[in-house]
């Protein structure tokens, strides 16, 4: 990933960003966007329901106030091939996260919140620059906790000529109420499905309700955009699920595959990811302190294929 474009500036952040209240005109114009801003006071944007007043600069579990902190902006060639194309996926990576995964592969960004606070205008401008660069889409990574500003920026960028598909690349801990307000703005939903077991979700991500929240969120995402659609080898709209195989079957992979095949669609596209390695606090966990074996990964891939899912990498 490249460094921030020169137009994306602001004060370097470490920890919570300073209070920055958006002027009313910067909040966007649509009814959905306004309702999203209202969800931040008290904050009910995500299933944590911290109920802090983020408009006043307070922070909850995700550690970010009302305006986004961006860690990097640039074309990314390491995403799924259906998102990359010749110009790369136009990735905008947000600091902070509403999950507390002890094995986080991006802990500097998600937990230490390294990045720069930006305005809605700067965010919209970054999207247009990624389009001018030739990227295949705009890929918002970890957008859940800063979605009001993202939506206002999408509105603004579209007025200025943005036409690329919008990708919502999330850890999958999203509330249905918030997702409903994104209908019509998001073209491709790319949620993680991390766990099917509540006790594991609580221990590894401090989110005991992750399995049911995640399944409800994926249902809503699929309701909005359907199965993944392609044009000339690139995804244009639909649902693309990511599942990271954990060692010792901790992720509960088979139940997740059953859910997708039986309750979402047998045509679901899923990336069964094999890149887990012990990061952040994982080396101190007796079951997480190694990579999954080839057999562990292959058994999940094989099961997904047997169930009829579209397995990609
Ligand atoms: S978005 Fe952040 S502050 Fe709001 S409920 Fe979620 S974790 Fe809490």
Coordinates of C-alpha atoms and ligand atoms in Angstrom, one line a residue:
X1 CA 0.0 0.0 0.0
X2 CA 1.3 3.5 -0.8
X3 CA 1.6 6.4 1.6
X4 CA -1.1 9.0 2.0
X5 CA -1.5 11.4 -1.0
X6 CA -0.3 14.9 -0.2
X7 CA -3.8 16.2 0.1
X8 CA -4.7 13.9 3.0
X9 CA -3.2 15.8 5.9
X10 CA -4.0 16.7 9.5
X11 CA -2.4 16.2 12.8
X12 CA -0.6 12.8 13.3
X13 CA -2.6 10.7 15.7
X14 CA -1.5 8.4 18.4
X15 CA -4.4 7.4 20.5
X16 CA -7.6 9.4 20.4
X17 CA -7.9 12.1 17.7
X18 CA -8.7 15.6 18.9
X19 CA -12.2 16.9 19.0
X20 CA -13.4 18.0 15.5
X21 CA -17.1 18.8 15.1
X22 CA -18.2 18.8 11.5
X23 CA -20.1 21.9 10.3
X24 CA -23.7 21.0 9.4
X25 CA -23.0 21.3 5.7
X26 CA -20.2 18.8 5.9
X27 CA -22.6 16.1 7.2
X28 CA -24.0 15.4 3.8
X29 CA -27.4 15.9 2.4
X30 CA -29.4 12.6 2.3
X31 CA -31.7 11.5 5.0
X32 CA -29.8 8.3 5.6
X33 CA -26.5 10.2 6.1
X34 CA -28.1 12.5 8.6
X35 CA -29.6 9.6 10.5
X36 CA -26.1 8.0 10.6
X37 CA -24.7 11.1 12.2
X38 CA -27.5 11.0 14.8
X39 CA -26.5 7.4 15.6
X40 CA -23.2 8.8 17.0
X41 CA -24.9 10.7 19.8
X42 CA -25.3 8.6 21.8
X43 CA -23.2 6.2 19.8
X44 CA -25.3 3.2 18.7
X45 CA -23.6 2.8 15.3
X46 CA -22.4 -0.7 16.0
X47 CA -23.5 -3.5 18.2
X48 CA -21.2 -2.3 21.1
X49 CA -23.7 0.5 21.7
X50 CA -21.2 2.5 23.8
X51 CA -23.7 5.4 24.0
X52 CA -20.9 8.0 24.1
X53 CA -21.4 11.4 22.5
X54 CA -18.9 11.2 19.6
X55 CA -20.0 14.5 18.1
X56 CA -18.7 16.1 21.3
X57 CA -15.4 14.2 21.0
X58 CA -16.1 11.4 23.3
X59 CA -14.8 7.9 22.3
X60 CA -16.0 4.4 23.0
X61 CA -14.6 1.0 22.3
X62 CA -13.4 1.9 18.8
X63 CA -11.4 4.8 20.2
X64 CA -12.3 7.3 17.4
X65 CA -14.4 10.4 17.7
X66 CA -16.7 11.7 15.0
X67 CA -14.1 12.3 12.2
X68 CA -12.2 9.4 10.6
X69 CA -8.5 8.8 11.2
X70 CA -7.0 7.4 8.0
X71 CA -3.9 5.2 8.1
X72 CA -3.2 4.9 4.4
X73 CA -4.7 5.6 1.0
X74 CA -3.6 3.9 -2.2
X75 CA -3.9 1.2 -4.9
X76 CA -3.6 -2.2 -3.3
X77 CA -2.7 -5.3 -5.3
X78 CA -2.9 -7.8 -2.5
X79 CA -6.7 -8.0 -2.4
X80 CA -8.8 -10.7 -4.1
X81 CA -8.1 -10.8 -7.8
X82 CA -11.8 -9.9 -8.5
X83 CA -11.1 -6.5 -6.8
X84 CA -7.7 -5.7 -8.2
X85 CA -7.7 -5.5 -12.0
X86 CA -4.9 -3.6 -13.7
X87 CA -5.1 -0.5 -11.4
X88 CA -5.4 -2.1 -8.0
X89 CA -8.2 -1.8 -5.5
X90 CA -8.4 1.8 -4.2
X91 CA -7.9 1.1 -0.6
X92 CA -8.6 3.6 2.2
X93 CA -7.6 2.1 5.6
X94 CA -9.3 3.5 8.7
X95 CA -7.7 3.5 12.2
X96 CA -9.6 2.1 15.1
X97 CA -11.9 -0.9 15.2
X98 CA -15.0 -2.1 17.0
X99 CA -13.5 -5.5 17.5
X100 CA -10.7 -6.4 19.9
X101 CA -9.1 -9.3 18.2
X102 CA -6.1 -10.5 20.1
X103 CA -4.5 -11.9 16.9
X104 CA -5.2 -8.7 14.9
X105 CA -3.0 -8.7 11.7
X106 CA -3.2 -4.9 11.6
X107 CA -2.8 -4.0 15.2
X108 CA -0.8 -0.8 14.6
X109 CA -3.7 0.6 12.8
X110 CA -6.7 -1.0 14.5
X111 CA -5.6 -0.9 18.1
X112 CA -2.8 1.7 18.2
X113 CA -4.8 3.9 15.8
X114 CA -1.9 5.2 13.8
X115 CA -3.0 7.6 11.1
X116 CA -4.1 11.1 10.3
X117 CA -7.5 12.7 11.0
X118 CA -9.1 13.9 7.8
X119 CA -12.1 16.0 6.7
X120 CA -15.0 14.8 4.6
X121 CA -13.7 16.9 1.7
X122 CA -10.3 15.3 1.9
X123 CA -11.9 11.9 2.0
X124 CA -13.9 12.6 -1.1
X125 CA -10.9 14.0 -2.8
X126 CA -8.9 10.9 -2.0
X127 CA -11.6 8.8 -3.6
X128 CA -11.4 10.9 -6.8
X129 CA -7.6 10.6 -6.9
X130 CA -7.9 6.8 -6.6
X131 CA -10.3 6.8 -9.5
X132 CA -8.0 9.1 -11.6
X133 CA -5.1 6.7 -10.8
X134 CA -7.1 3.9 -12.5
X135 CA -8.2 1.9 -9.5
X136 CA -11.0 -0.7 -10.0
X137 CA -13.0 0.3 -7.0
X138 CA -13.0 2.3 -3.7
X139 CA -12.3 -0.1 -0.9
X140 CA -13.1 1.1 2.6
X141 CA -11.2 -1.0 5.1
X142 CA -12.7 -1.1 8.7
X143 CA -15.4 1.4 7.9
X144 CA -18.0 0.5 10.5
X145 CA -17.2 3.0 13.2
X146 CA -16.7 6.0 10.8
X147 CA -19.5 5.3 8.3
X148 CA -21.3 8.7 8.8
X149 CA -18.3 10.6 7.4
X150 CA -17.7 7.9 4.7
X151 CA -21.3 8.3 3.5
X152 CA -21.1 12.1 3.4
X153 CA -17.8 11.8 1.4
X154 CA -19.4 9.3 -1.0
X155 CA -22.2 11.7 -1.7
X156 CA -19.8 14.5 -2.3
X157 CA -17.4 12.5 -4.5
X158 CA -20.3 11.2 -6.6
X159 CA -21.4 14.8 -7.3
X160 CA -17.8 15.4 -8.5
X161 CA -17.8 12.4 -10.8
X162 CA -17.0 9.3 -8.8
X163 CA -18.4 6.3 -10.6
X164 CA -16.3 3.3 -9.2
X165 CA -18.0 0.5 -7.2
X166 CA -17.8 1.1 -3.4
X167 CA -16.5 -1.8 -1.3
X168 CA -17.5 -2.1 2.4
X169 CA -14.6 -4.2 3.8
X170 CA -15.6 -5.0 7.4
X171 CA -14.8 -7.2 10.3
X172 CA -18.4 -8.2 10.1
X173 CA -19.5 -6.8 13.5
X174 CA -22.2 -4.5 12.0
X175 CA -25.7 -3.8 13.2
X176 CA -28.6 -4.4 10.8
X177 CA -30.1 -1.0 11.7
X178 CA -27.0 0.8 10.5
X179 CA -26.5 -1.4 7.5
X180 CA -30.1 -0.6 6.3
X181 CA -29.1 3.1 6.0
X182 CA -26.3 2.1 3.6
X183 CA -28.6 0.6 1.0
X184 CA -28.0 2.1 -2.4
X185 CA -24.5 3.5 -1.4
X186 CA -22.5 0.2 -1.1
X187 CA -22.0 -1.9 -4.2
X188 CA -19.9 -4.7 -2.8
X189 CA -20.1 -5.9 0.8
X190 CA -17.0 -7.8 1.9
X191 CA -17.5 -8.9 5.5
X192 CA -15.4 -11.2 7.5
X193 CA -17.1 -14.2 9.1
X194 CA -14.7 -14.9 11.9
X195 CA -16.3 -17.2 14.3
X196 CA -19.4 -19.4 14.8
X197 CA -18.8 -20.0 18.5
X198 CA -19.8 -17.4 21.0
X199 CA -17.3 -18.4 23.7
X200 CA -14.4 -18.2 21.2
X201 CA -15.6 -14.8 19.9
X202 CA -15.7 -13.5 23.5
X203 CA -12.2 -14.8 24.3
X204 CA -10.5 -13.8 21.1
X205 CA -12.4 -10.6 20.1
X206 CA -14.3 -9.5 23.2
X207 CA -17.6 -10.0 21.3
X208 CA -19.7 -12.9 22.7
X209 CA -22.6 -12.0 20.4
X210 CA -20.4 -11.9 17.2
X211 CA -21.9 -15.1 15.7
X212 CA -25.5 -14.0 15.7
X213 CA -24.7 -10.3 14.9
X214 CA -22.5 -11.4 12.1
X215 CA -25.0 -13.8 10.6
X216 CA -27.8 -11.1 10.7
X217 CA -25.4 -8.6 9.1
X218 CA -24.5 -10.9 6.3
X219 CA -28.2 -11.6 5.7
X220 CA -28.9 -7.9 5.4
X221 CA -25.9 -7.3 3.1
X222 CA -27.0 -10.1 0.8
X223 CA -30.6 -8.7 0.9
X224 CA -29.2 -5.4 -0.4
X225 CA -26.8 -6.6 -3.1
X226 CA -27.3 -10.3 -3.8
X227 CA -24.6 -12.7 -5.0
X228 CA -21.4 -11.4 -6.4
X229 CA -21.7 -10.1 -10.0
X230 CA -18.7 -9.8 -12.3
X231 CA -17.9 -7.8 -15.5
X232 CA -14.7 -8.5 -17.4
X233 CA -13.2 -10.4 -14.4
X234 CA -13.9 -7.7 -11.9
X235 CA -16.6 -7.6 -9.2
X236 CA -19.2 -4.9 -9.7
X237 CA -21.8 -5.7 -7.1
X238 CA -22.7 -8.3 -4.5
X239 CA -21.5 -10.2 -1.5
X240 CA -18.0 -11.5 -1.1
X241 CA -17.3 -13.3 2.3
X242 CA -13.9 -13.6 3.8
X243 CA -13.1 -16.4 6.3
X244 CA -9.7 -16.6 8.0
X245 CA -8.9 -20.2 9.0
X246 CA -7.5 -20.3 12.5
X247 CA -5.4 -23.1 14.0
X248 CA -7.1 -25.8 16.1
X249 CA -10.5 -25.2 14.3
X250 CA -11.1 -22.1 16.5
X251 CA -13.0 -20.3 13.8
X252 CA -15.7 -22.9 13.6
X253 CA -15.4 -22.8 9.9
X254 CA -17.8 -25.7 9.0
X255 CA -20.8 -24.0 10.7
X256 CA -20.1 -20.8 8.9
X257 CA -20.0 -22.6 5.6
X258 CA -23.3 -24.4 6.4
X259 CA -24.9 -21.0 7.2
X260 CA -23.8 -19.5 3.9
X261 CA -24.9 -22.5 1.8
X262 CA -28.2 -23.0 3.6
X263 CA -29.3 -19.5 4.7
X264 CA -27.6 -17.1 2.3
X265 CA -27.1 -18.6 -1.1
X266 CA -25.3 -21.7 -2.5
X267 CA -23.8 -19.2 -5.0
X268 CA -22.0 -17.3 -2.3
X269 CA -18.5 -16.3 -3.1
X270 CA -16.0 -16.9 -0.3
X271 CA -12.3 -16.4 0.2
X272 CA -11.1 -19.1 2.5
X273 CA -7.9 -17.3 3.8
X274 CA -4.8 -19.2 4.8
X275 CA -2.6 -16.3 5.9
X276 CA -3.2 -16.5 9.6
X277 CA 0.0 -16.0 11.7
X278 CA 0.3 -15.2 15.4
X279 CA 0.3 -11.4 15.7
X280 CA -0.3 -8.9 18.4
X281 CA -1.2 -10.9 21.6
X282 CA -1.7 -14.3 19.9
X283 CA 1.8 -15.7 20.6
X284 CA 0.7 -16.0 24.3
X285 CA -2.4 -18.0 23.5
X286 CA -1.8 -21.8 23.6
X287 CA -4.1 -22.5 20.6
X288 CA -3.3 -19.4 18.5
X289 CA 0.5 -19.5 18.7
X290 CA 1.0 -21.3 15.4
X291 CA -0.1 -21.1 11.8
X292 CA -2.9 -23.4 10.7
X293 CA -1.6 -26.6 9.1
X294 CA -2.1 -27.2 5.3
X295 CA -4.6 -30.0 6.3
X296 CA -6.6 -27.6 8.5
X297 CA -6.9 -25.1 5.6
X298 CA -7.6 -27.7 2.9
X299 CA -10.3 -29.4 4.9
X300 CA -12.2 -26.0 5.1
X301 CA -11.7 -25.3 1.4
X302 CA -12.9 -28.8 0.5
X303 CA -16.0 -28.5 2.7
X304 CA -16.9 -25.2 1.1
X305 CA -16.6 -26.6 -2.4
X306 CA -18.6 -29.7 -1.4
X307 CA -21.3 -27.4 -0.2
X308 CA -21.4 -25.7 -3.6
X309 CA -19.9 -22.3 -2.6
X310 CA -17.7 -20.4 -5.0
X311 CA -14.3 -20.5 -3.3
X312 CA -11.8 -17.9 -4.5
X313 CA -8.4 -16.5 -3.4
Ligands
LIG1 S1 -18.9 2.8 16.7 FE1 -17.4 2.8 18.4 S2 -18.2 4.2 20.0 FE2 -19.9 3.6 18.6 S3 -20.9 1.8 19.5 FE3 -19.3 1.0 18.1 S4 -17.5 0.8 19.2 FE4 -18.9 2.1 20.4

